[in-house]
Amino acid sequence: MEIVITGILISVACALLGTFLILRKMAMMSDAISHAILPGLVAGYFFAKGPDLFAGFLGALVAALVTVTLVEALKNTQRVGGESAIGIVFPAMFALGTFLVARFFENVHLDTDAVLFGNIEFVAFDRLFIGDVDFGPQSYYVAGALCLINLLFITVFYKELKLATFDAGLAATLGFSPFFIHYALMALVSVTSVGAFTSVGAVLVVALMIVPAAAAYLLTDKLPMMIGLAAGIGALSAVLGYGLALAIDSSVAGAIVSVAGAFFFAAMLFSPSHGLIAKARRIERQRVQIGLEALLVHLLNHEGEEGEAHESEMLHLSSELRWLPQFAQQIVGVAANRGLVMQLHGHLILTDNGRRQGQQLMVH
Amino acid sequence: MTTSTSFPLAVHDLTVVYRDKPAIQDVDVNIPAGKLTAIIGPNGAGKSTFLKAVLDLLPRVAGTVEVFGKPYRQQRQLVGYVPQRASVDWDFPTTALDVVTMGTYGKLGWVKRPGKAEHDLARQCLEQVGMADFSSRQISQLSGGQQQRVFLARALAQDAEVYFMDEPFVGVDALTERAIITLLQDLRQRGKTVVCVHHDLDSAPEYFDWVMLLNVRLIAAGPFDSTFTAGNLRKTYGGAMKAAIDHFAHFEQSKG
Amino acid sequence: MNLLTDLIFDYTLRNIALGAAVLGIVSGMLGSFAVLRRQGLLGDTLAHAALPGICIAYLLTGSKSPLVLFLGAAISGWVATLVLLRIVRETRIKEDSALGVVLSVFFGVGIMLLTFILKHNDANQAGLDKFLFGQAATVTAEDVNTMTILGVFALLVVAVLYKEFKIMTFDPNFAASLGFNDRWLGVILTSLIVVAVVIGLRTVGVVLMSAMLVGPAVAARQWTNRLEAMVLLAGFFGALSGVAGALISVSEANLPTGPMVILSLTVIVIISLLFAPQRGILWDIKRFSKA
């Protein structure tokens, strides 16, 4: 139960930020940050002489801001593309972190594997004691605080975030610094990453930020709705993922992400507005509509002409309108079903209704 | 319908959909041989989309495209293409000559490498656009006009019968503009067909002899003088588009 | 001098250095195209996407031979490529988000499978994860052979299709109008990058792989304005950082090879960005202060 609650809190905290990462086309920046904070974490522990939560946070935050600044600086040299800048900076930071661990922390418990995977299964063991009173798992407070901070940030700066996301230029001229919004968002991404990766690991933090928000983006066009959906999908993934992990006795974090992935692919296929199936249907409908119009206009054009009999032959139709035979048959079928044409001895004749519609099209 | 073999480009009922909205709808047009044709229309009218759909770079929902009577795919060798200059990264590590040599790749086919013959041809084409001195220049060190001329030289190296050009006059200097005009007229003299997406209503009458007015649907197509009329322009740009009409009035005056 | 003789005669060091050098050459050369196509993060996604393939290959065969695991990694990297293309082409999700989604979902599924294997199998699965996090120190001669064969194959394809890759990278629309189908060429190029990634997983690991593709290419671009030279130079820089990283990691006890390779590479990138003739940032500063 404690694992589920922690999972939900972290998922929601991540999804709140993820929405803006997706919209600002910065999804991979969160991947970079979640890896690049390693040297900061190590440095923090080094100065605190042990795995101190606060020192870790501080170090990670500094490392994240260094990463963001380095990426921006590299981009601004005009010699490196944005994605390449990210692709160099975060492995360099991670390598530095691994090097520092190997050099100075041989015997400190900081496993790079744990950084990557996390261990949500153990949340129940790290408890918060004040005096002798058990206040529940530490992770409640960390994850809960992250949720609260992120929620506060996006409600207080909602207007600014929205503006800076959709029109950075306008935001700047109105006096909202896109620069501030950018770095504030990045700072929160890094704090959330640190807070979350002790339980779900670096890569899975990225998953929880991006995947539910991306699924939500396929389901709605409204920003508040997207934020809500992202948080909902994240929370639901946490619950179902935990169940899945129990069922097959496997990693909880991995299962949560797998479920979130399933939500994404379901949205990709079945979303009524942006799904692949809906899209294919729309295109098919358009093809039929275009075909119908062409057929009506064609028949109308040749109505009463000498060659009418010839022009309305099925076979001639497909060559005249350059349709494949199957398509011609489909269109004629639809037209007959809607009572626009009638078939008579292999010829097509417009009904009154079909003639009227054809004439309307001609007027266009 | 059999007459369409003589047309360098015969488009039948072309429809292209972009994000559920038709970008091009039901366009039916035959472009005559040996003419300079302008495709004119407002922003978002689907001018570039039309070219790309013709070249099979975009999926079409309906319609057929024929080049000299056969589907485009069978006639690639007869077609030259000049994309918009802004569509590529000019910081790409290569030289002007190398870009022009790419024009010969189509005839070379898969795997075969360009050799001396191809490089000589490319050099000639650079010379035709007045860029012989820049052949080994890195392309990012060329001016916008020079880059455009490199693109034109590349199309020349394709040695095609019909050329499609996407806004070749955008953002070029006066010198390049003259060079392009001379080149187009030269192509016409050699019996080639050129189809240009064109923006500038002022210069269009001077440069082109055929016009295709497009705004998602084909508004009108035909010889320049009889097609480029106030009525057709108003239909193309919408009644409220005063600027277009003013341009036209200006053009009428200068003609009269 | 000692290091040099070790490099030739010491079995472990020779394998580490060779493995890293093969990786550097292959990823440097292929990375050049990826970087110019603005796909610098593709390698990162493909590297993460390899995990479920490794696990499934092991679950199906029970074998840990490098070829089987390489193959599993390659297949799931390839599936990830197709999924990625599909998302970018057919939905409103932008490339950046699509990369993130594919990366994390594939990796998440992979982690689930990996823990499943760890919990349900006997001790036999030990070492499965070294295919992911790169333990260059355990690279065997067999691994090096497999990597070399894969690498030579990938580079041969690049040599044969060089003209096509070049034109598709520079101007995909024009290439397609000539009949060089950019969709298929893109899939071929990405598949070759999958090969590079698979080689890299064993040596530097999943997290650092993206730098092996991007770093050498970015460094090489600063020194030359010709694609041919850039591709060759990137291969050289990749190999150089591979060997340098290997040497540094054995010269001092307890230094992991992968990170040392990446740090060596980072130094090469920084030097190139600052000092390369014409494009070096320092020359800009000098010109600026003179003006």
Coordinates of N, CA and C in Angstrom, one line a residue, chain A residues 66-246:
Chain A
V66 N 23.8 23.4 -14.2 CA 25.1 23.4 -15.0 C 24.8 22.8 -16.4
T67 N 24.1 21.7 -16.4 CA 23.8 20.9 -17.6 C 23.0 21.8 -18.5
V68 N 21.9 22.4 -18.0 CA 21.0 23.2 -18.8 C 21.8 24.4 -19.4
T69 N 22.6 25.0 -18.6 CA 23.4 26.1 -19.1 C 24.4 25.7 -20.2
L70 N 25.1 24.6 -19.9 CA 26.0 24.1 -20.9 C 25.4 23.8 -22.3
V71 N 24.2 23.1 -22.2 CA 23.5 22.8 -23.4 C 23.1 24.1 -24.2
E72 N 22.6 25.1 -23.4 CA 22.2 26.4 -24.1 C 23.5 27.0 -24.7
A73 N 24.6 27.0 -23.9 CA 25.8 27.6 -24.4 C 26.3 27.0 -25.7
L74 N 26.3 25.6 -25.7 CA 26.7 24.9 -26.9 C 25.9 25.3 -28.1
K75 N 24.6 25.3 -27.8 CA 23.7 25.7 -28.9 C 24.0 27.0 -29.5
N76 N 24.3 28.0 -28.5 CA 24.5 29.3 -28.9 C 25.8 29.5 -29.7
T77 N 26.7 28.5 -29.6 CA 27.9 28.7 -30.4 C 27.6 28.5 -31.9
Q78 N 26.4 28.1 -32.2 CA 26.0 27.9 -33.6 C 26.8 26.7 -34.3
R79 N 27.6 26.0 -33.5 CA 28.4 24.9 -34.2 C 27.8 23.6 -33.9
V80 N 26.9 23.5 -32.9 CA 26.3 22.2 -32.5 C 24.8 22.4 -32.5
G81 N 24.1 21.4 -33.1 CA 22.6 21.4 -33.0 C 22.2 21.2 -31.6
G82 N 20.9 21.6 -31.3 CA 20.4 21.4 -29.9 C 20.4 20.0 -29.4
E83 N 20.0 19.1 -30.3 CA 19.9 17.7 -29.9 C 21.3 17.1 -29.7
S84 N 22.2 17.5 -30.5 CA 23.6 17.0 -30.4 C 24.2 17.6 -29.1
A85 N 23.9 18.8 -28.8 CA 24.4 19.4 -27.5 C 24.0 18.6 -26.3
I86 N 22.7 18.2 -26.3 CA 22.2 17.4 -25.2 C 22.9 16.0 -25.3
G87 N 23.1 15.5 -26.5 CA 23.7 14.2 -26.6 C 25.1 14.1 -26.1
I88 N 25.8 15.2 -26.1 CA 27.2 15.2 -25.6 C 27.2 15.5 -24.1
V89 N 26.4 16.5 -23.7 CA 26.6 17.0 -22.3 C 26.2 16.0 -21.3
F90 N 25.1 15.3 -21.4 CA 24.7 14.5 -20.3 C 25.5 13.2 -20.1
P91 N 26.0 12.6 -21.3 CA 26.9 11.5 -21.0 C 28.2 12.0 -20.4
A92 N 28.7 13.1 -20.8 CA 29.9 13.7 -20.2 C 29.7 13.8 -18.6
M93 N 28.5 14.4 -18.3 CA 28.2 14.6 -16.8 C 28.1 13.3 -16.1
F94 N 27.4 12.3 -16.8 CA 27.3 11.0 -16.1 C 28.6 10.3 -16.0
A95 N 29.4 10.4 -17.0 CA 30.8 9.8 -17.0 C 31.6 10.4 -15.8
L96 N 31.5 11.7 -15.7 CA 32.2 12.4 -14.6 C 31.7 11.9 -13.3
G97 N 30.4 11.7 -13.2 CA 29.8 11.2 -11.9 C 30.3 9.8 -11.6
T98 N 30.3 8.9 -12.6 CA 30.8 7.6 -12.4 C 32.2 7.6 -12.0
F99 N 33.0 8.5 -12.7 CA 34.4 8.6 -12.4 C 34.6 9.0 -10.9
L100 N 33.8 10.0 -10.5 CA 34.0 10.5 -9.1 C 33.6 9.4 -8.1
V101 N 32.5 8.6 -8.4 CA 32.1 7.5 -7.5 C 33.3 6.5 -7.4
A102 N 33.8 6.2 -8.6 CA 34.9 5.2 -8.6 C 36.1 5.7 -7.8
R103 N 36.4 7.0 -7.9 CA 37.6 7.6 -7.4 C 37.5 7.8 -5.8
F104 N 36.3 8.3 -5.4 CA 36.2 8.8 -4.0 C 35.2 8.0 -3.2
F105 N 34.4 7.2 -3.8 CA 33.3 6.6 -3.1 C 33.2 5.1 -3.1
E106 N 34.4 4.5 -3.3 CA 34.5 3.1 -3.4 C 33.6 2.4 -2.4
N107 N 33.6 2.9 -1.1 CA 32.9 2.2 -0.1 C 31.6 2.9 0.3
V108 N 31.3 4.0 -0.3 CA 30.0 4.6 0.0 C 28.9 3.9 -0.8
H109 N 27.8 3.7 -0.1 CA 26.7 3.0 -0.9 C 26.1 4.0 -1.9
L110 N 26.6 3.9 -3.1 CA 25.9 4.7 -4.2 C 26.2 3.9 -5.5
D111 N 25.2 3.1 -5.7 CA 25.4 2.1 -6.8 C 24.8 2.8 -8.1
T112 N 25.6 2.9 -9.2 CA 25.0 3.5 -10.4 C 23.8 2.8 -10.9
D113 N 23.8 1.5 -10.7 CA 22.6 0.7 -11.0 C 21.4 1.2 -10.3
A114 N 21.5 1.5 -9.0 CA 20.4 1.9 -8.3 C 19.9 3.3 -8.8
V115 N 20.9 4.1 -9.2 CA 20.6 5.4 -9.8 C 19.7 5.2 -11.0
L116 N 20.0 4.2 -11.8 CA 19.3 4.0 -13.0 C 17.9 3.4 -12.8
F117 N 17.9 2.4 -11.9 CA 16.7 1.6 -11.7 C 15.8 2.1 -10.6
G118 N 16.5 2.5 -9.5 CA 15.7 2.9 -8.3 C 15.2 1.6 -7.6
N119 N 14.6 1.8 -6.4 CA 14.1 0.7 -5.7 C 12.9 1.0 -4.9
I120 N 11.8 1.2 -5.6 CA 10.6 1.6 -4.9 C 10.1 0.6 -3.9
E121 N 10.5 -0.7 -4.1 CA 10.1 -1.8 -3.2 C 10.6 -1.5 -1.8
F122 N 11.6 -0.7 -1.6 CA 12.2 -0.5 -0.3 C 11.6 0.7 0.5
V123 N 10.7 1.4 -0.2 CA 10.2 2.7 0.5 C 9.7 2.4 1.9
A124 N 9.2 1.3 2.1 CA 8.6 1.0 3.4 C 9.6 1.0 4.5
F125 N 10.9 0.8 4.2 CA 11.9 0.6 5.2 C 12.5 2.0 5.6
D126 N 12.5 3.0 4.7 CA 13.0 4.3 5.2 C 11.9 5.1 5.8
R127 N 11.8 5.0 7.1 CA 10.7 5.7 7.7 C 11.1 7.0 8.4
L128 N 10.1 7.9 8.5 CA 10.4 9.1 9.2 C 10.1 9.0 10.7
F129 N 11.1 9.1 11.5 CA 10.8 9.0 13.0 C 11.0 10.4 13.6
I130 N 10.1 10.9 14.4 CA 10.4 12.1 15.2 C 10.3 11.6 16.6
G131 N 11.4 11.7 17.3 CA 11.4 10.9 18.6 C 11.3 9.5 18.2
D132 N 10.3 8.9 18.9 CA 10.0 7.4 18.7 C 8.8 7.2 17.8
V133 N 8.2 8.3 17.4 CA 6.9 8.1 16.7 C 7.1 7.9 15.2
D134 N 6.5 6.9 14.7 CA 6.7 6.5 13.3 C 5.7 7.4 12.5
F135 N 6.2 8.3 11.6 CA 5.3 9.1 10.8 C 5.2 8.5 9.4
G136 N 5.4 7.3 9.2 CA 5.3 6.7 7.9 C 6.5 6.8 7.1
P137 N 6.5 6.3 5.9 CA 7.7 6.2 5.1 C 8.1 7.7 4.7
Q138 N 9.5 7.8 4.7 CA 10.1 9.1 4.3 C 9.6 9.5 2.9
S139 N 9.4 8.5 2.0 CA 9.1 8.9 0.6 C 7.8 9.6 0.5
Y140 N 6.8 9.3 1.4 CA 5.6 10.1 1.4 C 5.9 11.6 1.4
Y141 N 6.8 12.0 2.3 CA 7.0 13.4 2.5 C 7.8 14.0 1.3
V142 N 8.7 13.2 0.8 CA 9.5 13.7 -0.4 C 8.6 13.8 -1.6
A143 N 7.9 12.7 -1.9 CA 7.0 12.7 -3.1 C 5.9 13.7 -2.9
G144 N 5.3 13.7 -1.7 CA 4.2 14.7 -1.5 C 4.7 16.1 -1.6
A145 N 5.8 16.4 -1.1 CA 6.4 17.8 -1.3 C 6.6 18.1 -2.7
L146 N 7.1 17.2 -3.5 CA 7.3 17.4 -4.9 C 6.0 17.7 -5.6
C147 N 5.0 16.9 -5.3 CA 3.7 17.1 -5.9 C 3.2 18.5 -5.6
L148 N 3.3 18.9 -4.4 CA 2.8 20.2 -3.9 C 3.6 21.3 -4.6
I149 N 4.9 21.2 -4.6 CA 5.7 22.3 -5.2 C 5.4 22.4 -6.7
N150 N 5.3 21.3 -7.4 CA 5.0 21.4 -8.9 C 3.6 21.9 -9.1
L151 N 2.7 21.5 -8.3 CA 1.3 22.0 -8.5 C 1.3 23.5 -8.2
L152 N 1.9 23.9 -7.2 CA 2.0 25.3 -6.9 C 2.6 26.1 -8.0
F153 N 3.7 25.6 -8.6 CA 4.4 26.3 -9.6 C 3.5 26.4 -10.9
I154 N 2.8 25.3 -11.3 CA 2.0 25.5 -12.5 C 0.7 26.2 -12.2
T155 N 0.3 26.3 -11.0 CA -0.9 27.2 -10.8 C -0.5 28.6 -10.7
V156 N 0.5 28.9 -9.9 CA 0.9 30.3 -9.7 C 1.4 30.9 -11.1
F157 N 2.2 30.2 -11.8 CA 2.7 30.7 -13.1 C 2.0 30.2 -14.3
Y158 N 0.8 29.8 -14.1 CA 0.0 29.1 -15.2 C 0.0 30.0 -16.5
K159 N -0.4 31.3 -16.3 CA -0.5 32.2 -17.4 C 0.9 32.4 -18.1
E160 N 1.9 32.6 -17.3 CA 3.3 32.8 -17.8 C 3.8 31.5 -18.6
L161 N 3.5 30.4 -18.0 CA 4.0 29.1 -18.6 C 3.3 29.0 -20.0
K162 N 2.0 29.2 -19.9 CA 1.2 29.0 -21.2 C 1.7 30.0 -22.2
L163 N 1.9 31.2 -21.9 CA 2.4 32.2 -22.8 C 3.8 31.9 -23.3
A164 N 4.7 31.5 -22.4 CA 6.1 31.2 -22.8 C 6.1 30.0 -23.6
T165 N 5.2 29.1 -23.4 CA 5.2 27.8 -24.2 C 4.7 28.1 -25.6
F166 N 3.6 28.8 -25.8 CA 3.0 29.0 -27.1 C 3.6 30.2 -27.9
D167 N 4.1 31.2 -27.2 CA 4.6 32.3 -27.9 C 5.7 33.0 -27.1
A168 N 6.9 32.4 -27.2 CA 8.0 33.0 -26.4 C 8.3 34.4 -26.7
G169 N 8.2 34.8 -27.9 CA 8.5 36.2 -28.3 C 7.5 37.1 -27.7
L170 N 6.2 36.8 -27.7 CA 5.2 37.6 -27.1 C 5.4 37.7 -25.6
A171 N 5.7 36.6 -25.0 CA 5.9 36.6 -23.6 C 7.0 37.6 -23.2
A172 N 8.1 37.6 -24.0 CA 9.2 38.5 -23.7 C 8.8 39.9 -23.8
T173 N 8.0 40.2 -24.9 CA 7.6 41.6 -25.0 C 6.7 42.1 -24.0
L174 N 5.9 41.1 -23.4 CA 5.0 41.5 -22.3 C 5.7 41.6 -21.0
G175 N 6.9 41.2 -20.9 CA 7.7 41.4 -19.7 C 7.8 40.1 -18.9
F176 N 7.2 39.0 -19.4 CA 7.5 37.7 -18.7 C 8.7 37.1 -19.3
S177 N 9.7 36.9 -18.5 CA 11.0 36.4 -19.0 C 10.9 34.9 -19.4
P178 N 10.9 34.5 -20.6 CA 10.9 33.1 -21.0 C 12.2 32.4 -20.4
F179 N 13.2 33.2 -20.2 CA 14.4 32.8 -19.6 C 14.2 32.2 -18.2
F180 N 13.4 33.0 -17.4 CA 13.1 32.7 -16.0 C 12.3 31.4 -16.0
I181 N 11.2 31.4 -16.9 CA 10.3 30.2 -16.9 C 11.1 29.0 -17.3
H182 N 12.0 29.1 -18.3 CA 12.8 28.0 -18.7 C 13.6 27.4 -17.6
Y183 N 14.4 28.3 -16.9 CA 15.2 27.8 -15.9 C 14.5 27.3 -14.6
A184 N 13.3 27.9 -14.3 CA 12.5 27.5 -13.2 C 12.0 26.1 -13.5
L185 N 11.5 25.9 -14.7 CA 11.0 24.6 -15.1 C 12.1 23.5 -15.0
M186 N 13.3 23.9 -15.5 CA 14.4 23.0 -15.5 C 14.8 22.6 -14.0
A187 N 14.8 23.7 -13.2 CA 15.1 23.4 -11.8 C 14.1 22.4 -11.1
L188 N 12.8 22.6 -11.5 CA 11.8 21.7 -10.9 C 12.0 20.3 -11.4
V189 N 12.3 20.2 -12.7 CA 12.6 18.9 -13.3 C 13.7 18.2 -12.6
S190 N 14.8 19.0 -12.3 CA 15.9 18.3 -11.6 C 15.5 17.9 -10.2
V191 N 14.9 18.8 -9.4 CA 14.5 18.5 -8.1 C 13.6 17.3 -8.1
T192 N 12.6 17.2 -9.0 CA 11.7 16.1 -9.1 C 12.5 14.8 -9.4
S193 N 13.5 15.0 -10.3 CA 14.3 13.8 -10.7 C 15.0 13.2 -9.5
V194 N 15.6 14.1 -8.7 CA 16.4 13.6 -7.6 C 15.4 12.9 -6.6
G195 N 14.3 13.6 -6.3 CA 13.4 13.1 -5.4 C 12.8 11.8 -5.8
A196 N 12.6 11.6 -7.1 CA 11.9 10.4 -7.6 C 12.9 9.3 -7.9
F197 N 14.1 9.6 -8.2 CA 14.9 8.5 -8.7 C 15.4 7.6 -7.6
T198 N 15.4 8.1 -6.4 CA 15.8 7.1 -5.3 C 14.7 6.0 -5.3
S199 N 13.5 6.3 -5.7 CA 12.5 5.2 -5.7 C 12.3 4.6 -7.0
V200 N 12.3 5.4 -8.1 CA 12.0 4.8 -9.4 C 13.2 4.7 -10.4
G201 N 14.2 5.4 -10.0 CA 15.4 5.4 -10.9 C 15.3 6.4 -12.0
A202 N 16.5 6.8 -12.6 CA 16.6 7.9 -13.5 C 15.7 7.8 -14.7
V203 N 15.9 6.6 -15.4 CA 15.2 6.4 -16.7 C 13.7 6.4 -16.5
L204 N 13.3 5.9 -15.4 CA 11.8 5.7 -15.2 C 11.2 7.1 -14.7
V205 N 12.0 8.0 -14.1 CA 11.5 9.3 -13.9 C 11.2 9.9 -15.2
V206 N 12.1 9.8 -16.2 CA 11.8 10.3 -17.5 C 10.5 9.8 -18.1
A207 N 10.4 8.4 -17.9 CA 9.1 7.8 -18.4 C 7.9 8.5 -17.8
L208 N 7.9 8.6 -16.5 CA 6.7 9.2 -15.8 C 6.5 10.6 -16.2
M209 N 7.6 11.4 -16.6 CA 7.3 12.7 -17.0 C 6.7 12.8 -18.4
I210 N 7.3 12.0 -19.3 CA 7.0 12.1 -20.7 C 5.7 11.3 -21.1
V211 N 5.7 10.0 -20.8 CA 4.8 9.1 -21.4 C 3.3 9.5 -21.1
P212 N 2.9 9.7 -19.8 CA 1.5 10.1 -19.6 C 1.1 11.4 -20.3
A213 N 2.1 12.3 -20.2 CA 1.8 13.6 -20.9 C 1.6 13.5 -22.4
A214 N 2.5 12.6 -23.0 CA 2.4 12.4 -24.4 C 1.0 11.7 -24.8
A215 N 0.6 10.8 -23.9 CA -0.7 10.1 -24.2 C -1.8 11.2 -24.1
A216 N -1.7 12.0 -23.0 CA -2.7 13.1 -22.9 C -2.8 14.0 -24.1
Y217 N -1.6 14.3 -24.6 CA -1.5 15.2 -25.8 C -2.3 14.6 -27.0
L218 N -2.4 13.3 -27.0 CA -3.1 12.7 -28.1 C -4.6 12.7 -27.9
L219 N -5.0 13.0 -26.6 CA -6.4 12.8 -26.3 C -7.2 14.2 -26.2
T220 N -6.4 15.3 -26.1 CA -7.1 16.5 -25.9 C -6.3 17.7 -26.5
D221 N -7.1 18.8 -26.8 CA -6.4 20.0 -27.3 C -6.4 21.1 -26.3
K222 N -7.0 20.8 -25.1 CA -7.0 21.9 -24.1 C -6.0 21.7 -23.0
L223 N -5.3 22.7 -22.7 CA -4.2 22.6 -21.8 C -4.5 22.1 -20.4
P224 N -5.6 22.7 -19.7 CA -5.9 22.2 -18.4 C -6.3 20.8 -18.4
M225 N -7.1 20.4 -19.4 CA -7.5 19.0 -19.6 C -6.3 18.1 -19.8
M226 N -5.3 18.6 -20.5 CA -4.1 17.8 -20.8 C -3.3 17.5 -19.5
I227 N -3.2 18.6 -18.7 CA -2.5 18.4 -17.4 C -3.3 17.4 -16.5
G228 N -4.6 17.5 -16.5 CA -5.4 16.6 -15.6 C -5.3 15.2 -16.1
L229 N -5.4 15.0 -17.4 CA -5.3 13.7 -18.0 C -4.0 13.0 -17.8
A230 N -2.9 13.9 -17.9 CA -1.6 13.3 -17.7 C -1.4 12.8 -16.3
A231 N -1.9 13.7 -15.4 CA -1.7 13.3 -13.9 C -2.6 12.0 -13.7
G232 N -3.8 11.9 -14.3 CA -4.6 10.8 -14.1 C -4.0 9.5 -14.7
I233 N -3.5 9.6 -15.9 CA -2.9 8.5 -16.5 C -1.7 8.0 -15.7
G234 N -0.9 9.0 -15.2 CA 0.3 8.7 -14.4 C -0.2 7.9 -13.1
A235 N -1.2 8.4 -12.4 CA -1.6 7.8 -11.2 C -2.2 6.4 -11.4
L236 N -3.0 6.3 -12.5 CA -3.6 5.0 -12.8 C -2.5 4.0 -13.2
S237 N -1.4 4.4 -13.9 CA -0.3 3.6 -14.3 C 0.4 3.0 -13.0
A238 N 0.5 3.9 -12.0 CA 1.1 3.5 -10.7 C 0.4 2.4 -10.1
V239 N -1.0 2.6 -10.0 CA -1.8 1.5 -9.4 C -1.8 0.2 -10.2
L240 N -2.1 0.3 -11.5 CA -2.1 -0.9 -12.3 C -0.7 -1.6 -12.4
G241 N 0.3 -0.7 -12.5 CA 1.7 -1.2 -12.6 C 2.1 -2.0 -11.3
Y242 N 1.6 -1.5 -10.2 CA 2.0 -2.2 -9.0 C 1.3 -3.6 -9.0
G243 N 0.0 -3.6 -9.4 CA -0.7 -4.9 -9.5 C 0.1 -5.8 -10.5
L244 N 0.5 -5.3 -11.6 CA 1.2 -6.1 -12.6 C 2.5 -6.7 -12.0
A245 N 3.2 -5.8 -11.3 CA 4.5 -6.3 -10.7 C 4.3 -7.4 -9.7
L246 N 3.2 -7.3 -8.9 CA 2.9 -8.3 -7.9 C 2.5 -9.6 -8.7

